[in-house]
Short mmCIF file of C-alpha atoms and ligand atoms in Angstrom, two decimals:
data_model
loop_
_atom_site.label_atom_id
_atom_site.label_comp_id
_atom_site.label_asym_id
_atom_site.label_seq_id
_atom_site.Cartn_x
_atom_site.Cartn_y
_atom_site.Cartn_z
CA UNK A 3 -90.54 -192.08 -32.54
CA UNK A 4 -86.99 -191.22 -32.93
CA UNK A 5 -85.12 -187.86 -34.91
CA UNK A 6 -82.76 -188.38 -37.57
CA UNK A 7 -80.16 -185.88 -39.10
CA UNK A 8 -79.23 -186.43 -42.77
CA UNK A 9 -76.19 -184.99 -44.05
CA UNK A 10 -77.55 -183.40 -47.23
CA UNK A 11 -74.18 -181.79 -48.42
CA UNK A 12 -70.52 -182.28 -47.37
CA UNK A 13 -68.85 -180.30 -49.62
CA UNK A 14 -67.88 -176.40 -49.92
CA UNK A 15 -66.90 -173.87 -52.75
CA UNK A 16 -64.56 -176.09 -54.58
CA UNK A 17 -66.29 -178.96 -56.50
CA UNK A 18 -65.52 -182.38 -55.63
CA UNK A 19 -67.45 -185.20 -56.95
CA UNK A 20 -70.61 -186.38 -54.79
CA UNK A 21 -70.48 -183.59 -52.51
CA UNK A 22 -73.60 -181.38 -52.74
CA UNK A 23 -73.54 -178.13 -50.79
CA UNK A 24 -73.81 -177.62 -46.95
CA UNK A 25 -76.72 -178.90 -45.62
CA UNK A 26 -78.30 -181.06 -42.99
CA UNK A 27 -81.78 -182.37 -42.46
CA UNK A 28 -83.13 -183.25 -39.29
CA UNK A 29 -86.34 -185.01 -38.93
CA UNK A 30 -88.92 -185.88 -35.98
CA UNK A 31 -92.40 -187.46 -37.52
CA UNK A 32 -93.64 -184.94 -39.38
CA UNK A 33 -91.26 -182.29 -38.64
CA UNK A 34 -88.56 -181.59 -41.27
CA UNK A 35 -85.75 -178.97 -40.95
CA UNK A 36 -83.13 -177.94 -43.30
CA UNK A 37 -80.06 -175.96 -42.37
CA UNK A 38 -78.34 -173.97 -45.25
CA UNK A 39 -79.08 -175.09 -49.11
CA UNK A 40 -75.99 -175.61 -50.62
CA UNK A 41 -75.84 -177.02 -54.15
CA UNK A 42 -77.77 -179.78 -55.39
CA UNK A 43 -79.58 -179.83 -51.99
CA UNK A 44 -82.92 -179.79 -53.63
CA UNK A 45 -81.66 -183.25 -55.27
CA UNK A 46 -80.19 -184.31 -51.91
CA UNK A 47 -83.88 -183.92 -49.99
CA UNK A 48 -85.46 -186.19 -52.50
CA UNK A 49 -82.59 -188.38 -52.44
CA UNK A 50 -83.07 -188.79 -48.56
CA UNK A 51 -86.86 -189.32 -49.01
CA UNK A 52 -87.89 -185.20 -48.22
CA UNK A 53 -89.33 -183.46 -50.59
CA UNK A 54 -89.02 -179.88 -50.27
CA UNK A 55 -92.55 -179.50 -50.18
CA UNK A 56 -92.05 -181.63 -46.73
CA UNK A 57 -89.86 -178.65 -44.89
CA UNK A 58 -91.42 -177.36 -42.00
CA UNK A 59 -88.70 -175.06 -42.03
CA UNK A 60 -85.52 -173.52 -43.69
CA UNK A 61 -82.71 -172.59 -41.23
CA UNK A 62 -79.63 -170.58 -42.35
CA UNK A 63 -76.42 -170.52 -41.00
CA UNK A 64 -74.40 -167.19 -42.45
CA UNK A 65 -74.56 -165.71 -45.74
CA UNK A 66 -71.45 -167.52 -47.51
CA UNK A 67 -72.50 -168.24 -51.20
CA UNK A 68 -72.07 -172.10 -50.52
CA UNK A 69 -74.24 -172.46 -48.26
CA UNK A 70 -76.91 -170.86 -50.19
CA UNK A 71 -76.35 -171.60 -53.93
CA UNK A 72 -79.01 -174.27 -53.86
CA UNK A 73 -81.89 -172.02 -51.81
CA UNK A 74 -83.58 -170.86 -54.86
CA UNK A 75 -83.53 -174.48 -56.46
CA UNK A 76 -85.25 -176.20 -52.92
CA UNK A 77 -87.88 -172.44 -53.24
CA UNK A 78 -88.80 -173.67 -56.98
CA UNK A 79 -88.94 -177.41 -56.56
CA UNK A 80 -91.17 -176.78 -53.50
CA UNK A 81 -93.56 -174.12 -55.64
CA UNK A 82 -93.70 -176.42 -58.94
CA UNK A 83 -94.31 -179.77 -57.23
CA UNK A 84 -97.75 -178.53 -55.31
CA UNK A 85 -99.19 -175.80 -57.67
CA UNK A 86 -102.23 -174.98 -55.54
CA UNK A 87 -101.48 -176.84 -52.61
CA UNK A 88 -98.07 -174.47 -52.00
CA UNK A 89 -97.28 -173.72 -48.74
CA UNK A 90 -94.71 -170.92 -48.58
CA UNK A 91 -91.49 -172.24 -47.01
CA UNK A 92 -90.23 -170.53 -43.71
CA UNK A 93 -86.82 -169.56 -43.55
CA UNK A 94 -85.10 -168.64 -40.63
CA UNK A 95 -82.14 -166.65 -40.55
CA UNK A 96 -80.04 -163.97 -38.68
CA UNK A 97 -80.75 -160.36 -39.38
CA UNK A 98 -78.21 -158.72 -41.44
CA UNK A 99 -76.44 -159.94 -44.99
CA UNK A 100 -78.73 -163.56 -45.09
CA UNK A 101 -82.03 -161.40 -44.80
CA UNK A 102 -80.58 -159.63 -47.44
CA UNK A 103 -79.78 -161.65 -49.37
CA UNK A 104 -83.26 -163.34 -48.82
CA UNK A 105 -85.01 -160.22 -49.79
CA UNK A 106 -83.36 -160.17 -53.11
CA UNK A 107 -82.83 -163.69 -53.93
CA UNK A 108 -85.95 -164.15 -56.36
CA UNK A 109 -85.41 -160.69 -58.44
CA UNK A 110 -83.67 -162.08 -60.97
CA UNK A 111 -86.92 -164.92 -61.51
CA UNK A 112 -89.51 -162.45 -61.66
CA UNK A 113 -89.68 -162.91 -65.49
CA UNK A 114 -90.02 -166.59 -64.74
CA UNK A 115 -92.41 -166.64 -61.88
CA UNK A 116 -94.94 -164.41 -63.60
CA UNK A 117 -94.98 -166.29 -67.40
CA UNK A 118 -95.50 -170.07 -65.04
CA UNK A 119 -98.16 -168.04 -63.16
CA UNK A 120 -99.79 -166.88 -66.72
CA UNK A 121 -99.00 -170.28 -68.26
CA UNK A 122 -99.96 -173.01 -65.53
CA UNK A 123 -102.30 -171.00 -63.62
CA UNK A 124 -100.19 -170.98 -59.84
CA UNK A 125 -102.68 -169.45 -57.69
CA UNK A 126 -99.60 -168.71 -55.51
CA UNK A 127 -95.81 -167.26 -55.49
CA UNK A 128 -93.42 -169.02 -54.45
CA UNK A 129 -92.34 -166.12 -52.37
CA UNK A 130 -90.92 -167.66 -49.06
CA UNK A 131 -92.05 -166.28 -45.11
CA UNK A 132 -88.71 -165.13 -44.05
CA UNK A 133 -88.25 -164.94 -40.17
CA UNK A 134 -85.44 -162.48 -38.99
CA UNK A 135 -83.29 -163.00 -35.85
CA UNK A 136 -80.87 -160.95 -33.50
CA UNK A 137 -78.37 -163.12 -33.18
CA UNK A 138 -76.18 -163.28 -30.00
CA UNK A 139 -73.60 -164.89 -27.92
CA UNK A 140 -76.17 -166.34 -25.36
CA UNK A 141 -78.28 -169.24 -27.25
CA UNK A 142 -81.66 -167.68 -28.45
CA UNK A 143 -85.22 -169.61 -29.41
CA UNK A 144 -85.73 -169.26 -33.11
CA UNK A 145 -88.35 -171.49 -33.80
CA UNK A 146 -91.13 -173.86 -31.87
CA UNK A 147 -93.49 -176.39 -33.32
CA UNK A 148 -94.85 -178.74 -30.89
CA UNK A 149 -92.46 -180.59 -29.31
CA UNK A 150 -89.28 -179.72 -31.41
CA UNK A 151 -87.53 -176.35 -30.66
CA UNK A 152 -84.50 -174.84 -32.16
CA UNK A 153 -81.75 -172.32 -30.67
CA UNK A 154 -79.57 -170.36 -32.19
CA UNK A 155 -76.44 -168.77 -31.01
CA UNK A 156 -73.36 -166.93 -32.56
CA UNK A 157 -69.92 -168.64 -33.60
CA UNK A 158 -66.73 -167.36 -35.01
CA UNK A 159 -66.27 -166.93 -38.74
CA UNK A 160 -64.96 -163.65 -38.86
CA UNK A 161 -64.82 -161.28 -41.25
CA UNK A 162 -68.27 -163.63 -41.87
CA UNK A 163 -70.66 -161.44 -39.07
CA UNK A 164 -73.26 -163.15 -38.08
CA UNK A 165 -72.75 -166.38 -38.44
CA UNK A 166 -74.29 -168.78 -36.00
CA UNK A 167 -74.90 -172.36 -34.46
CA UNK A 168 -78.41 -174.61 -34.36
CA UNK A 169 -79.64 -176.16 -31.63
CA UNK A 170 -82.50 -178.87 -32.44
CA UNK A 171 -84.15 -180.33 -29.41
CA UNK A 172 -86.99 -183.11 -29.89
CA UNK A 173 -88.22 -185.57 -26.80
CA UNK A 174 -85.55 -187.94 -28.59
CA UNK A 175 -82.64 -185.31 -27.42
CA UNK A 176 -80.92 -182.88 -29.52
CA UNK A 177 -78.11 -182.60 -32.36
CA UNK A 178 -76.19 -179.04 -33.11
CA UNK A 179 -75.41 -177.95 -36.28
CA UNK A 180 -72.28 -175.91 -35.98
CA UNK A 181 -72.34 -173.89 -39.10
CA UNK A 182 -69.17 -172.48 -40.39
CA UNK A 183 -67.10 -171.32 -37.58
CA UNK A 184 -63.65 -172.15 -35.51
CA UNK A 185 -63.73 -175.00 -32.99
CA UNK A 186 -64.93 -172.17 -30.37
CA UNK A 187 -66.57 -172.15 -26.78
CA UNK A 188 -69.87 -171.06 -27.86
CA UNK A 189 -70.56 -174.35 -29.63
CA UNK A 190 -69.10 -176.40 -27.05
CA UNK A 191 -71.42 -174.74 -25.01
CA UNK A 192 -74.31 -175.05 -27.34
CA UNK A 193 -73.30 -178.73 -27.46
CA UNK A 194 -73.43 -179.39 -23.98
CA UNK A 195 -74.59 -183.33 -23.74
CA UNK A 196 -76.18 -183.18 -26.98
CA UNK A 197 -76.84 -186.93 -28.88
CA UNK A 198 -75.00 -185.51 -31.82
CA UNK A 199 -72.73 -182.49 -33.14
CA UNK A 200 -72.64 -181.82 -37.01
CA UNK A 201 -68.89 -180.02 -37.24
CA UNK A 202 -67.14 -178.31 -39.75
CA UNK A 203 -64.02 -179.92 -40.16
CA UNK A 204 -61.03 -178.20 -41.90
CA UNK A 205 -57.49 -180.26 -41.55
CA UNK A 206 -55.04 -177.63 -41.01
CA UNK A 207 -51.74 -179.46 -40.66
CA UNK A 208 -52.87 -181.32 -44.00
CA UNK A 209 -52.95 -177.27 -45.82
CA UNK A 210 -49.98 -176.03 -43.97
CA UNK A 211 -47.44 -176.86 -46.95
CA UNK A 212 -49.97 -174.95 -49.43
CA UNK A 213 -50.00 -171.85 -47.85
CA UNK A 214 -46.60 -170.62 -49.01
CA UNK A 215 -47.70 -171.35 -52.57
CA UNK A 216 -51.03 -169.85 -51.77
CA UNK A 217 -50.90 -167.49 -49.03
CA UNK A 218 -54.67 -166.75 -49.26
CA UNK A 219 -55.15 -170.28 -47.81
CA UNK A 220 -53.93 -168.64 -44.39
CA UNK A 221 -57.04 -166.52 -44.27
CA UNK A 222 -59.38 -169.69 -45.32
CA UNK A 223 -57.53 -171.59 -42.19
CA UNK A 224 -58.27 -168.79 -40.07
CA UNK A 225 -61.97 -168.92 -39.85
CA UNK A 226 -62.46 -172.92 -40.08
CA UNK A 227 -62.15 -175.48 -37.71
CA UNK A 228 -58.98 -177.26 -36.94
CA UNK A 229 -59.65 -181.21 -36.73
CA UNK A 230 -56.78 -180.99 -34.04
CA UNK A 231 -59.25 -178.86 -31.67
CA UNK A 232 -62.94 -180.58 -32.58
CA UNK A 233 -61.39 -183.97 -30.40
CA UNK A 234 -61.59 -181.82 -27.22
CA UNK A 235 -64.50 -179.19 -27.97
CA UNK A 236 -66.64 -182.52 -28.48
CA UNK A 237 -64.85 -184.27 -25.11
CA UNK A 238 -65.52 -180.88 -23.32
CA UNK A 239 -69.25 -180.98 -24.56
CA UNK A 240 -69.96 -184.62 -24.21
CA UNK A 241 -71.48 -185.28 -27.37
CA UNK A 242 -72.71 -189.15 -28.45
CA UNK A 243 -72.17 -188.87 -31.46
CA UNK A 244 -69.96 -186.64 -33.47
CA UNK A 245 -70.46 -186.06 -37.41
CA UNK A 246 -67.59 -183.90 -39.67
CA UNK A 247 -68.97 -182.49 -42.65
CA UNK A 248 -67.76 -179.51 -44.75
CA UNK A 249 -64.67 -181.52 -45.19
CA UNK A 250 -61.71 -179.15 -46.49
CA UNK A 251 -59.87 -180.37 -48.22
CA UNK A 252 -62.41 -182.68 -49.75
CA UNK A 253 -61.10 -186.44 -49.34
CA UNK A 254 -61.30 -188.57 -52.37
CA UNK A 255 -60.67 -192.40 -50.38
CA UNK A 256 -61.27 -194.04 -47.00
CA UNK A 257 -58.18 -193.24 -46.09
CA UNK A 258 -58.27 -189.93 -46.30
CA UNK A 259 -61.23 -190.07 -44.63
CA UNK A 260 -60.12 -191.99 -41.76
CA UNK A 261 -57.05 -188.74 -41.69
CA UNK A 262 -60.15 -186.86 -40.64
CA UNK A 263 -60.80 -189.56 -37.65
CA UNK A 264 -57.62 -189.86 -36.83
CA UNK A 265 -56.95 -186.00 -35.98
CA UNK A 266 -60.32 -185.48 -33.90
CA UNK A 267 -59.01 -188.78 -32.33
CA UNK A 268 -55.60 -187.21 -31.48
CA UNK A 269 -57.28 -184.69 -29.43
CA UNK A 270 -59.01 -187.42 -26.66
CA UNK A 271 -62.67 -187.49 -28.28
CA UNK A 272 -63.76 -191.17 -27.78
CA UNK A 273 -67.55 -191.07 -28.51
CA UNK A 274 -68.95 -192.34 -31.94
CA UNK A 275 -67.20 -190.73 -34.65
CA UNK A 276 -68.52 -190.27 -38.41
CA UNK A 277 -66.97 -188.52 -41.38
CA UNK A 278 -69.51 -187.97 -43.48
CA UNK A 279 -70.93 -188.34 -47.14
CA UNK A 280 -73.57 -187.08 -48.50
CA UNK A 281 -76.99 -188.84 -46.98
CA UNK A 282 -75.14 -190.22 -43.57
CA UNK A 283 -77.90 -190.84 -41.86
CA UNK A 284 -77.74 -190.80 -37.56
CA UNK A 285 -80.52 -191.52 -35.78
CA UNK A 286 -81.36 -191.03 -31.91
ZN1 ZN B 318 -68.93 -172.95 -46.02
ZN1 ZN B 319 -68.59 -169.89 -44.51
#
């Protein structure tokens, strides 16, 4: 058996054409996890050959509206395509603003959810099982099924509190899914001899000119990750394989994509090195 991880979403707020929404898939034989739900994610699973009827589990990184604009879409698609065979979906998140959200996310269907109940006779809601964390500094166990387990452990997106890192270990080995955060120590950490790291990527020197124009771009640099300093987190951590996703800004040819590469490069990473599309699929 081996695990892949499926990019299900490279994008972020602003739209750029085949980018869905933040997301990643990792899958073990019949274990299939999702992190964050960006848009179009629902699309992306089938797309990738996981239905969202398939997901053992939801995972969320922090509560920023990109990451979970396409939640309620994966929720419906899952309730709709198994009418009395629906399994609620577990979702996984740290306690604060994402349970909250959570909690609040289907108000706004109730309308809908009752007339398909009336109409098509759903013996179930689609309400998901929503499992809160504490998240902290020091890697935590969020979730255990068999012989897959997943950590969790805070990274830096500030003003954005919690926001945290995944950890998914099978008997293959183990990929981390960094979230949104700076290149920081607790993911390097996290990251420690993993197979593969899924990182944020944000080219700084590429926005610099911009930010006299639009000064609020300063604030967006502040709590990304500089391509300049994801060469040596992933050196530091020793990681096989290292995948860039939530690309900012969103590049439009190869060779813009390859300006990606070349930063990380720059700072001494020499493992295997991926900028990612949507579906990129790694497998270890
Ligand atoms: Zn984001
Ligand atoms: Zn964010």
């Amino acid at each position: 058996m081996s695990t892949e991880v499926v990019i299900t979403g490279t994008g972020v707020p602003h739209l750029a054409p085949g980018r869905a929404g933040p997301g990643v898939l990792v899958r073990h034989g019949e274990t299939a996890l999702q992190f964050d739900a960006g848009r179009a994610t629902a699309l992306r699973l089938c797309e990738a050959g996981t239905q969202p009827q398939a997901l053992s589990a939801l995972f969320i990184t922090h509560h920023h509206s990109d990451h979970l604009t396409g939640l309620v879409d994966v929720i419906f698609a899952r309730w709709l395509q198994t009418h009395d065979r629906h399994v609620p979906l577990p979702i996984v998140a740290p306690s604060g603003p994402a349970t909250r959200f959570l909690e609040r996310m289907l108000d706004p269907w109730q309308d809908d959810i009752d007339v398909r109940i009336e109409h098509a006779g759903h013996p179930h809601r689609p309400d998901p099982v929503v499992t809160a964390f504490e998240a902290s500094a020091g890697p935590v166990e969020v979730w255990r099924q068999g012989d897959v387990r997943v950590l969790a452990c805070t990274v830096h997106h500030e003003p954005v509190v919690p926001a945290v890192a995944y950890r998914v270990e099978t008997p293959d080995g183990a990929v981390v899914i960094s979230g949104d955060t700076i290149a920081c120590e607790e993911v390097q950490k996290l990251a420690q001899g993993a197979d593969v790291l899924v990182h944020e990527a944000f080219r700084r020197a590429l926005i610099a000119p911009a930010i006299e124009r639009m000064p609020h771009l300063a604030t967006i640099a502040a709590y990304h990750a500089d391509t300049a300093e994801i060469g040596p987190l992933a050196t530091k951590a020793g990681v096989r394989t290292l995948v860039l996703t939530h690309l900012i800004p969103a590049p439009t040819n190869e060779k813009q994509k390859q300006g990606f590469a070349d930063d990380v490069r720059a700072g001494g990473y020499d493992g295997e090195l991926i900028v990612a599309d949507d579906l990129t699929l790694v497998r270890f």
